[in-house]
N, CA, C and O of each residue as an XYZ file, in Angstrom:
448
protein
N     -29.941     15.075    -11.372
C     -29.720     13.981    -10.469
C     -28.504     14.276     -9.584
O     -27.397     14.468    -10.086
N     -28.781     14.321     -7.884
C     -27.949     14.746     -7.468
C     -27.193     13.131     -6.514
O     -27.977     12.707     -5.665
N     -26.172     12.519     -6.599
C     -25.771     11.874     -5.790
C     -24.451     12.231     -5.195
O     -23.428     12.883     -5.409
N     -25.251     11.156     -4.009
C     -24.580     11.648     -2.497
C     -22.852     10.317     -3.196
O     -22.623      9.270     -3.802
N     -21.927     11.900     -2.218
C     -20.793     10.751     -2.192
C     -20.593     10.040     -1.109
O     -20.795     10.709     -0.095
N     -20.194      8.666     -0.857
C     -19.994      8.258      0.127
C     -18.454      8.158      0.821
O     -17.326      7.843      0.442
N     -18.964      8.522      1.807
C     -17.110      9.176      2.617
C     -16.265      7.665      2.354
O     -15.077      7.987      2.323
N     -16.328      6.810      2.240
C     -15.453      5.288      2.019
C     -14.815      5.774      0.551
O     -13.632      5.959      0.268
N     -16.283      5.950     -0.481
C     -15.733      6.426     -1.780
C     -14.564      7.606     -1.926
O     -13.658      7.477     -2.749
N     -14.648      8.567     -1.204
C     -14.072      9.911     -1.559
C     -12.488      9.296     -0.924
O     -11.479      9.508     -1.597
N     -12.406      8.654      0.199
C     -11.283      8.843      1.081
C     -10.151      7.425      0.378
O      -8.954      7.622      0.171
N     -10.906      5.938      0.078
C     -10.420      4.618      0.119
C      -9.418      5.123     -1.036
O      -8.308      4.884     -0.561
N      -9.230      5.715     -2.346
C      -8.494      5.718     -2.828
C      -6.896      6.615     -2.357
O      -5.775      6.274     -2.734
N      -7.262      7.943     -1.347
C      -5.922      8.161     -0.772
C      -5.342      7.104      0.529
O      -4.177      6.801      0.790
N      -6.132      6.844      0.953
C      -5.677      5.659      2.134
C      -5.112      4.403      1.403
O      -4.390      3.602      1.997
N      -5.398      4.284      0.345
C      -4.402      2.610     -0.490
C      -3.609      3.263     -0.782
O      -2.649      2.513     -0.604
N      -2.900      4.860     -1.393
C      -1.683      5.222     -1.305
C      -0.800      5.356      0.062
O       0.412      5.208      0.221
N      -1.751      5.661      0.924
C      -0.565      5.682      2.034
C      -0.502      4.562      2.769
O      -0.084      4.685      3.920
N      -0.900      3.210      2.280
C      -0.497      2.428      3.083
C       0.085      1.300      2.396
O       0.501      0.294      2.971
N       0.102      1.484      1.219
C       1.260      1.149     -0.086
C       2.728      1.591      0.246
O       3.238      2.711      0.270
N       3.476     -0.237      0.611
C       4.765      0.132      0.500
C       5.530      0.299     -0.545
O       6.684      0.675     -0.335
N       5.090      0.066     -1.909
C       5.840      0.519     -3.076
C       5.261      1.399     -3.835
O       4.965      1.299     -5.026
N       5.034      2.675     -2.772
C       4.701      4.088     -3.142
C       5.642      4.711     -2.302
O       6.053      4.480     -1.165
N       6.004      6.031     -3.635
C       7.071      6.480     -3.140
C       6.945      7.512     -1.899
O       5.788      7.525     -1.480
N       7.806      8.376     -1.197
C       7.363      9.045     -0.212
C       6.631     10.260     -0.849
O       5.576     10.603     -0.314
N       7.161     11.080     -2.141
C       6.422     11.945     -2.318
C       4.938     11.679     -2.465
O       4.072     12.146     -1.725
N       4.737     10.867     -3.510
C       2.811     10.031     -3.451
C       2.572     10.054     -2.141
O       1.575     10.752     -1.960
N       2.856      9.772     -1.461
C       2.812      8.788     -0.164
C       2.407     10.755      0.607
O       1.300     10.825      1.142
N       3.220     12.042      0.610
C       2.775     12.883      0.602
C       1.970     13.443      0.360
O       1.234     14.026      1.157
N       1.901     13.425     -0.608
C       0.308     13.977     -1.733
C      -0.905     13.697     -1.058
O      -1.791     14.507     -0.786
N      -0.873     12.425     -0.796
C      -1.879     11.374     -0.512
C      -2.688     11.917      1.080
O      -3.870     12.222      1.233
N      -1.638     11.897      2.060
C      -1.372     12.294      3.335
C      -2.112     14.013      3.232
O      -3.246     14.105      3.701
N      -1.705     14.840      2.852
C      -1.887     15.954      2.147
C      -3.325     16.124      2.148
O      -3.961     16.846      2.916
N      -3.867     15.259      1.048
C      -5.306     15.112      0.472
C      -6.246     15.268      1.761
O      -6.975     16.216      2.054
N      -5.986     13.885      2.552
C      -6.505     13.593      3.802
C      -6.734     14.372      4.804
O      -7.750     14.363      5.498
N      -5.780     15.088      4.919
C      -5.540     16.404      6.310
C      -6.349     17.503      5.377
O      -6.862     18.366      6.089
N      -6.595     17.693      3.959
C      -7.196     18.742      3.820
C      -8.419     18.268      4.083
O      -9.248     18.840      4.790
N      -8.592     17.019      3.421
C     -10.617     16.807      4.187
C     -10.916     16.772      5.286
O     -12.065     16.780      5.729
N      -9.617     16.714      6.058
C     -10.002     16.581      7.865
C     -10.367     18.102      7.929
O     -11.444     18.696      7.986
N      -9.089     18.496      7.899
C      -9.489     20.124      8.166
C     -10.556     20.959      7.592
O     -10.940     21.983      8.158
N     -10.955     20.614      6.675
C     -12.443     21.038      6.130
C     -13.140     20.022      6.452
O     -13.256     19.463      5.361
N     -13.386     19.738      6.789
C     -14.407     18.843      7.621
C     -15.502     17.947      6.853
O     -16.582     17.619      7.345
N     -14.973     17.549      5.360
C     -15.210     16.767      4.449
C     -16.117     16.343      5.264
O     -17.214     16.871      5.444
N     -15.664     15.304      5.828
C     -15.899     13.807      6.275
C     -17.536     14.331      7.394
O     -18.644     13.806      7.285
N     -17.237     15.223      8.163
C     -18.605     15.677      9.071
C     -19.753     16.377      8.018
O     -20.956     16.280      8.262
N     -19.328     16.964      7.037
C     -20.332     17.554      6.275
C     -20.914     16.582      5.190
O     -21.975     16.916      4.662
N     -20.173     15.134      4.719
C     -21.328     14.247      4.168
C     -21.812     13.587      4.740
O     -22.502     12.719      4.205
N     -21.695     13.668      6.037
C     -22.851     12.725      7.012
C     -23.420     13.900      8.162
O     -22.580     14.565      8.769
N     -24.797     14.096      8.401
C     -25.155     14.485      9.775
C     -25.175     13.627     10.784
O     -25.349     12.426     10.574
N     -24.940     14.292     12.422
C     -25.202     13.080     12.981
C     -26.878     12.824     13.286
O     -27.804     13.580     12.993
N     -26.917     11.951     13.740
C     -27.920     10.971     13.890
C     -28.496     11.327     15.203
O     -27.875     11.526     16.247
N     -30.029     11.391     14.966
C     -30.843     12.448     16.272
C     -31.643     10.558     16.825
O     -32.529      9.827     16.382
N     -30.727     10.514     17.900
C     -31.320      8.751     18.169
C     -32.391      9.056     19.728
O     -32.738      8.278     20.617
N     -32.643     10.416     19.528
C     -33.486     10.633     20.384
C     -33.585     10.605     21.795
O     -34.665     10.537     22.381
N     -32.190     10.668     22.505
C     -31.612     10.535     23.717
C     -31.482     12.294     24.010
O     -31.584     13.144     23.125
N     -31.213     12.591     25.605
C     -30.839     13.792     25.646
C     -29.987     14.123     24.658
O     -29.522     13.362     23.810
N     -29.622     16.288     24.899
C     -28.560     16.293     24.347
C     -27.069     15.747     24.248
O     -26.381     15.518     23.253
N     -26.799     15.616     25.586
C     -25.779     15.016     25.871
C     -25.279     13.933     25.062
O     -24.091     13.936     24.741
N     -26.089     12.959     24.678
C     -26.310     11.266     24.005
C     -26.262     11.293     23.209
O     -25.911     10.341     22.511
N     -26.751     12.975     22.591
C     -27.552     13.022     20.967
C     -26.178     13.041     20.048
O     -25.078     12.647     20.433
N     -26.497     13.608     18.700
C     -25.424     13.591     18.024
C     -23.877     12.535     17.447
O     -22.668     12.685     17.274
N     -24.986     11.416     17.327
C     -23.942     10.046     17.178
C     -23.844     10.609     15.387
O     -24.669     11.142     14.646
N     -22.403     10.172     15.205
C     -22.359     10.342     13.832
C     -22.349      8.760     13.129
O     -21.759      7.873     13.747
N     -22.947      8.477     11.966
C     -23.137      7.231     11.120
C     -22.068      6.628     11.109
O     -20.920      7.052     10.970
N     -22.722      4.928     11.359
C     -21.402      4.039     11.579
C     -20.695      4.244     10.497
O     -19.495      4.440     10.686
N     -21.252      4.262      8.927
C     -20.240      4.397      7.691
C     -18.701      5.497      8.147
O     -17.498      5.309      8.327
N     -19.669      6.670      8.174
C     -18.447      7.965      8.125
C     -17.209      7.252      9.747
O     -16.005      7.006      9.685
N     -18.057      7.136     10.853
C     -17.058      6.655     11.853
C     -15.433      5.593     11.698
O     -14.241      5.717     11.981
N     -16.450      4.449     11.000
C     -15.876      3.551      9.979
C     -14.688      4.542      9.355
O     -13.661      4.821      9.973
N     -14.880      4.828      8.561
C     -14.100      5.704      7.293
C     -12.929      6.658      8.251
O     -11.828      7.083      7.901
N     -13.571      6.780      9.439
C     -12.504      8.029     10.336
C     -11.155      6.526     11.084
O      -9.984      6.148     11.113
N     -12.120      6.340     11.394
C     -11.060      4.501     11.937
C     -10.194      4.301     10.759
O      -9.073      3.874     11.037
N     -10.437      4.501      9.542
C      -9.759      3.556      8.608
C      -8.513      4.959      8.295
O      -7.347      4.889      7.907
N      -9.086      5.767      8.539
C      -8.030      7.084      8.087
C      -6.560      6.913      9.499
O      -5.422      7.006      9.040
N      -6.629      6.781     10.392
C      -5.857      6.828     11.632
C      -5.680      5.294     11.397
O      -4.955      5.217     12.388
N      -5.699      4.559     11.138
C      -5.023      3.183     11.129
C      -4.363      3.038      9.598
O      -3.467      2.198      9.512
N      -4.631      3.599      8.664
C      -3.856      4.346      7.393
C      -2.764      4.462      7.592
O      -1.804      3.795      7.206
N      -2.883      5.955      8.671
C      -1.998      6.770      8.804
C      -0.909      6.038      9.713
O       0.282      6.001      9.402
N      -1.371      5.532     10.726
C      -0.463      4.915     11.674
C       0.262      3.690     11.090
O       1.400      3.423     11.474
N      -0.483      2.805     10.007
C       0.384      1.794      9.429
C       0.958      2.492      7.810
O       0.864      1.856      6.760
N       1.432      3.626      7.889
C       1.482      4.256      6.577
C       3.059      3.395      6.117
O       3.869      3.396      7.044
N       3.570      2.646      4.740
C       4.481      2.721      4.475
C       4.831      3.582      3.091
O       4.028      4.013      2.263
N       6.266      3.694      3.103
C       6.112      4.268      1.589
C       8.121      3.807      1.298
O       9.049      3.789      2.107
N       8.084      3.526     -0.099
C       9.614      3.352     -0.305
C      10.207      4.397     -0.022
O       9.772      5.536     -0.194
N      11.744      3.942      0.652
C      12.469      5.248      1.316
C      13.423      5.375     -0.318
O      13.910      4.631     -1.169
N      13.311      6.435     -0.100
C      14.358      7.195     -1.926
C      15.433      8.337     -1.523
O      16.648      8.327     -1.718
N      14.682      9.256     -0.945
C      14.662     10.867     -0.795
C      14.776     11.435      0.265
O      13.829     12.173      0.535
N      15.649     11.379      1.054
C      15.873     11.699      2.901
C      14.805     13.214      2.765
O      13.733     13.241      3.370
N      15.083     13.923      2.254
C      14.241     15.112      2.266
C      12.780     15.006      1.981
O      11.895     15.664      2.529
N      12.609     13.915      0.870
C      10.862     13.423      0.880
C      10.194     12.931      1.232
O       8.977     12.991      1.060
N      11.374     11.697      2.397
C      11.383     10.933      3.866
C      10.407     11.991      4.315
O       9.190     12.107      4.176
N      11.446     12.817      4.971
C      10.913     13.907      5.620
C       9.648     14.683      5.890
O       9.032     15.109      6.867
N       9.554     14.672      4.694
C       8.066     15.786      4.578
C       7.191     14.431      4.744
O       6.108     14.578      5.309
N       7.503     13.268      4.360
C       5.822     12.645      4.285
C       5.822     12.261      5.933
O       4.938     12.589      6.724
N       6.766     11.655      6.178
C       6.733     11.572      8.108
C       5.955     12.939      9.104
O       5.271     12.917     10.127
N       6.486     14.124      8.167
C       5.546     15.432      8.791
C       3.985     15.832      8.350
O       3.118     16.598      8.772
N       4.089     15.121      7.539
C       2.303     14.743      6.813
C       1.279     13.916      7.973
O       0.130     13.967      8.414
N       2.947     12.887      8.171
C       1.899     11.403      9.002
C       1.650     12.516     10.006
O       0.421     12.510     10.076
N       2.052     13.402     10.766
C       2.449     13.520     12.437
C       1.144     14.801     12.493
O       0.432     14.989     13.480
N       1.068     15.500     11.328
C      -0.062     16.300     10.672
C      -1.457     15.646     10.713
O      -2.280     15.872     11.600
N      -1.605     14.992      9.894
C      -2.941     14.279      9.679
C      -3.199     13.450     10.902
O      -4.385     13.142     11.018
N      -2.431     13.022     11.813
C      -2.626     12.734     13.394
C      -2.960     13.760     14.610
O      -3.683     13.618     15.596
N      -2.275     14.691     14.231
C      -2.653     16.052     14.665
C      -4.626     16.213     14.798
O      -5.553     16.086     15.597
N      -4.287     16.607     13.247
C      -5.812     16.801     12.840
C      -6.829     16.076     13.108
O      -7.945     16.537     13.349
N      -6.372     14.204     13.083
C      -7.351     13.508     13.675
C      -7.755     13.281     14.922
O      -8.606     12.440     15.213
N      -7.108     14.092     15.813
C      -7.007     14.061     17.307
C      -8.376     15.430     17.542
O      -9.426     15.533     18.175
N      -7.654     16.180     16.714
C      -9.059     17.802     17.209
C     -10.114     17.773     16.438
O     -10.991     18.600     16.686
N     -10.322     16.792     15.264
C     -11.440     17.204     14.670
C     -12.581     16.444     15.997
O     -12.200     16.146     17.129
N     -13.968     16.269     15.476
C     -15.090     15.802     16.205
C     -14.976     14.441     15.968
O     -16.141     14.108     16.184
N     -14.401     13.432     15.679
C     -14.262     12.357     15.361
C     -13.423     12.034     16.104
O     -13.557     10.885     16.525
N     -12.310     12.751     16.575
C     -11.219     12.186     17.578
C     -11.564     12.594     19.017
O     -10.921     12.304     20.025
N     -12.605     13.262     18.943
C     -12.602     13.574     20.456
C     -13.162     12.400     21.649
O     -13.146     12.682     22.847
């Protein structure tokens, strides 16, 4: 029995860490981390195809409201990310996580 994961499932549990203000910055890293690696592997495009809605090419290739959904919820995550400040240096890295995983959501096929 093979089941499908659904991109809400795989992603909703790192997105409630990063938008948890009484998570610390390193979690709050990790988390951020997680995310930019499924962007950059392209998690999120490879459990959904897009959708052949039968328009030219141009038109064609809509990807499923779910996964779209799930890409919206990752960049509004990220952009309302809090995390308790502790660690000026762990400050640090998770602020370069946020500016990362914004990066990434800008070039993948979802941000374009």
């Amino acid at each position: 029995n093979t089941q499908i994961v659904k991109p809400k499932d795989l992603f909703s549990p790192f997105l409630e860490a990063i938008r948890a203000s009484a998570v610390g910055a390193s979690a709050t890293s990790l988390a951020l981390t997680a995310v930019h690696k499924m962007l950059a592997h392209r998690i999120l495009t490879s459990l959904s195809a897009p959708v052949d809605n039968g328009l030219d090419k141009e038109e064609k290739d809509e990807f499923p409201k779910e996964t779209v959904e799930v890409f919206f919820d990752v960049v509004d995550s990220v952009i309302h990310c809090h995390f308790e400040q502790t660690d000026t240096g762990a400050d640090e890295i998770a602020i370069m996580w946020i500016l990362e995983v914004l990066k990434e959501s800008v070039s993948c096929e979802y941000g374009r």
